[in-house]
């Protein structure tokens, strides 16, 4: 499930250009001659052009003082060797980073449901209205944006979810479950 949550967080991250789950299985030999086959969890390309291989693990698995913990750390060691040799960034993402707050994943799931089904022929016009409402750079409640922009609440919520997805705005994900009083702001403010 943690790998799914990681993919969800990448999908909803506007700084991610694209990603590929389980992009490669590689046979890696370390300096002592030991060989291991590793499969990375995700290859990520950011809009900046930076590339990164990711491994997703529960922090408790990294901390284990048994054979399972040893195998996990060994896998990461070999992945580090491969990425270094191939001049790629490498990151281990843990549950502590992915699920850093009890609201983030449920809120991302909620928004993602809107994003996957979103299609509004009036997107350009409606997004301009929302941008105009938020131009002061302050946080506003979803319901206030809906009312000020004169967009029906459910239509506005779908629009805001998509605008969060494309990076135009930020929806507050960490303080509570998304509702009409959740705050939104222009991205970068």
Tab-separated table of N, CA and C in Angstrom, residues 24-29 36 38 40 43 50-53 77-90:
chain	number	residue	atom	x	y	z
A	24	UNK	N	13.154	-0.528	-13.913
A	24	UNK	CA	14.295	-1.344	-14.331
A	24	UNK	C	14.648	-2.348	-13.237
A	25	UNK	N	15.044	-3.517	-13.704
A	25	UNK	CA	15.673	-4.501	-12.831
A	25	UNK	C	17.116	-4.592	-13.297
A	26	UNK	N	18.042	-4.390	-12.378
A	26	UNK	CA	19.462	-4.349	-12.743
A	26	UNK	C	20.260	-5.340	-11.902
A	27	UNK	N	21.231	-5.927	-12.542
A	27	UNK	CA	22.184	-6.797	-11.842
A	27	UNK	C	23.365	-5.916	-11.458
A	28	UNK	N	23.654	-5.845	-10.166
A	28	UNK	CA	24.669	-4.921	-9.653
A	28	UNK	C	25.734	-5.704	-8.897
A	29	UNK	N	26.975	-5.344	-9.153
A	29	UNK	CA	28.094	-5.952	-8.433
A	29	UNK	C	28.756	-4.876	-7.582
A	36	UNK	N	23.957	-8.670	-6.868
A	36	UNK	CA	22.544	-8.734	-6.470
A	36	UNK	C	21.698	-8.099	-7.564
A	38	UNK	N	18.410	-5.962	-8.402
A	38	UNK	CA	17.518	-5.010	-7.730
A	38	UNK	C	16.510	-4.443	-8.725
A	40	UNK	N	14.075	-1.112	-8.889
A	40	UNK	CA	13.704	0.163	-8.286
A	40	UNK	C	12.183	0.293	-8.276
A	43	UNK	N	10.962	5.581	-11.122
A	43	UNK	CA	11.847	6.536	-11.788
A	43	UNK	C	11.024	7.812	-11.939
A	50	UNK	N	15.484	17.371	-13.374
A	50	UNK	CA	16.162	16.447	-12.466
A	50	UNK	C	15.514	15.068	-12.557
A	51	UNK	N	16.354	14.040	-12.486
A	51	UNK	CA	15.885	12.660	-12.533
A	51	UNK	C	16.229	11.977	-11.223
A	52	UNK	N	15.387	11.011	-10.855
A	52	UNK	CA	15.594	10.360	-9.559
A	52	UNK	C	15.019	8.947	-9.597
A	53	UNK	N	15.763	8.023	-9.042
A	53	UNK	CA	15.262	6.675	-8.794
A	53	UNK	C	14.827	6.644	-7.336
A	77	UNK	N	21.705	-0.531	-0.521
A	77	UNK	CA	23.143	-0.369	-0.805
A	77	UNK	C	23.427	-0.630	-2.289
A	78	UNK	N	22.879	-1.710	-2.826
A	78	UNK	CA	23.115	-2.037	-4.234
A	78	UNK	C	22.426	-1.036	-5.169
A	79	UNK	N	21.276	-0.540	-4.773
A	79	UNK	CA	20.607	0.492	-5.581
A	79	UNK	C	21.427	1.783	-5.585
A	80	UNK	N	22.021	2.113	-4.456
A	80	UNK	CA	22.893	3.294	-4.387
A	80	UNK	C	24.094	3.138	-5.319
A	81	UNK	N	24.665	1.949	-5.341
A	81	UNK	CA	25.803	1.684	-6.233
A	81	UNK	C	25.383	1.895	-7.686
A	82	UNK	N	24.248	1.308	-8.064
A	82	UNK	CA	23.789	1.409	-9.455
A	82	UNK	C	23.520	2.857	-9.847
A	83	UNK	N	22.819	3.600	-8.992
A	83	UNK	CA	22.488	4.989	-9.342
A	83	UNK	C	23.742	5.855	-9.408
A	84	UNK	N	24.682	5.610	-8.519
A	84	UNK	CA	25.932	6.380	-8.563
A	84	UNK	C	26.685	6.109	-9.866
A	85	UNK	N	26.757	4.847	-10.246
A	85	UNK	CA	27.447	4.483	-11.491
A	85	UNK	C	26.749	5.056	-12.721
A	86	UNK	N	25.446	5.215	-12.623
A	86	UNK	CA	24.659	5.713	-13.753
A	86	UNK	C	24.310	7.193	-13.615
A	87	UNK	N	24.968	7.844	-12.666
A	87	UNK	CA	24.830	9.289	-12.448
A	87	UNK	C	23.371	9.740	-12.314
A	88	UNK	N	22.635	9.020	-11.490
A	88	UNK	CA	21.246	9.367	-11.190
A	88	UNK	C	21.101	9.627	-9.702
A	89	UNK	N	20.203	10.523	-9.365
A	89	UNK	CA	19.883	10.740	-7.957
A	89	UNK	C	19.115	9.533	-7.438
A	90	UNK	N	19.256	9.269	-6.159
A	90	UNK	CA	18.565	8.143	-5.527
A	90	UNK	C	17.962	8.619	-4.219
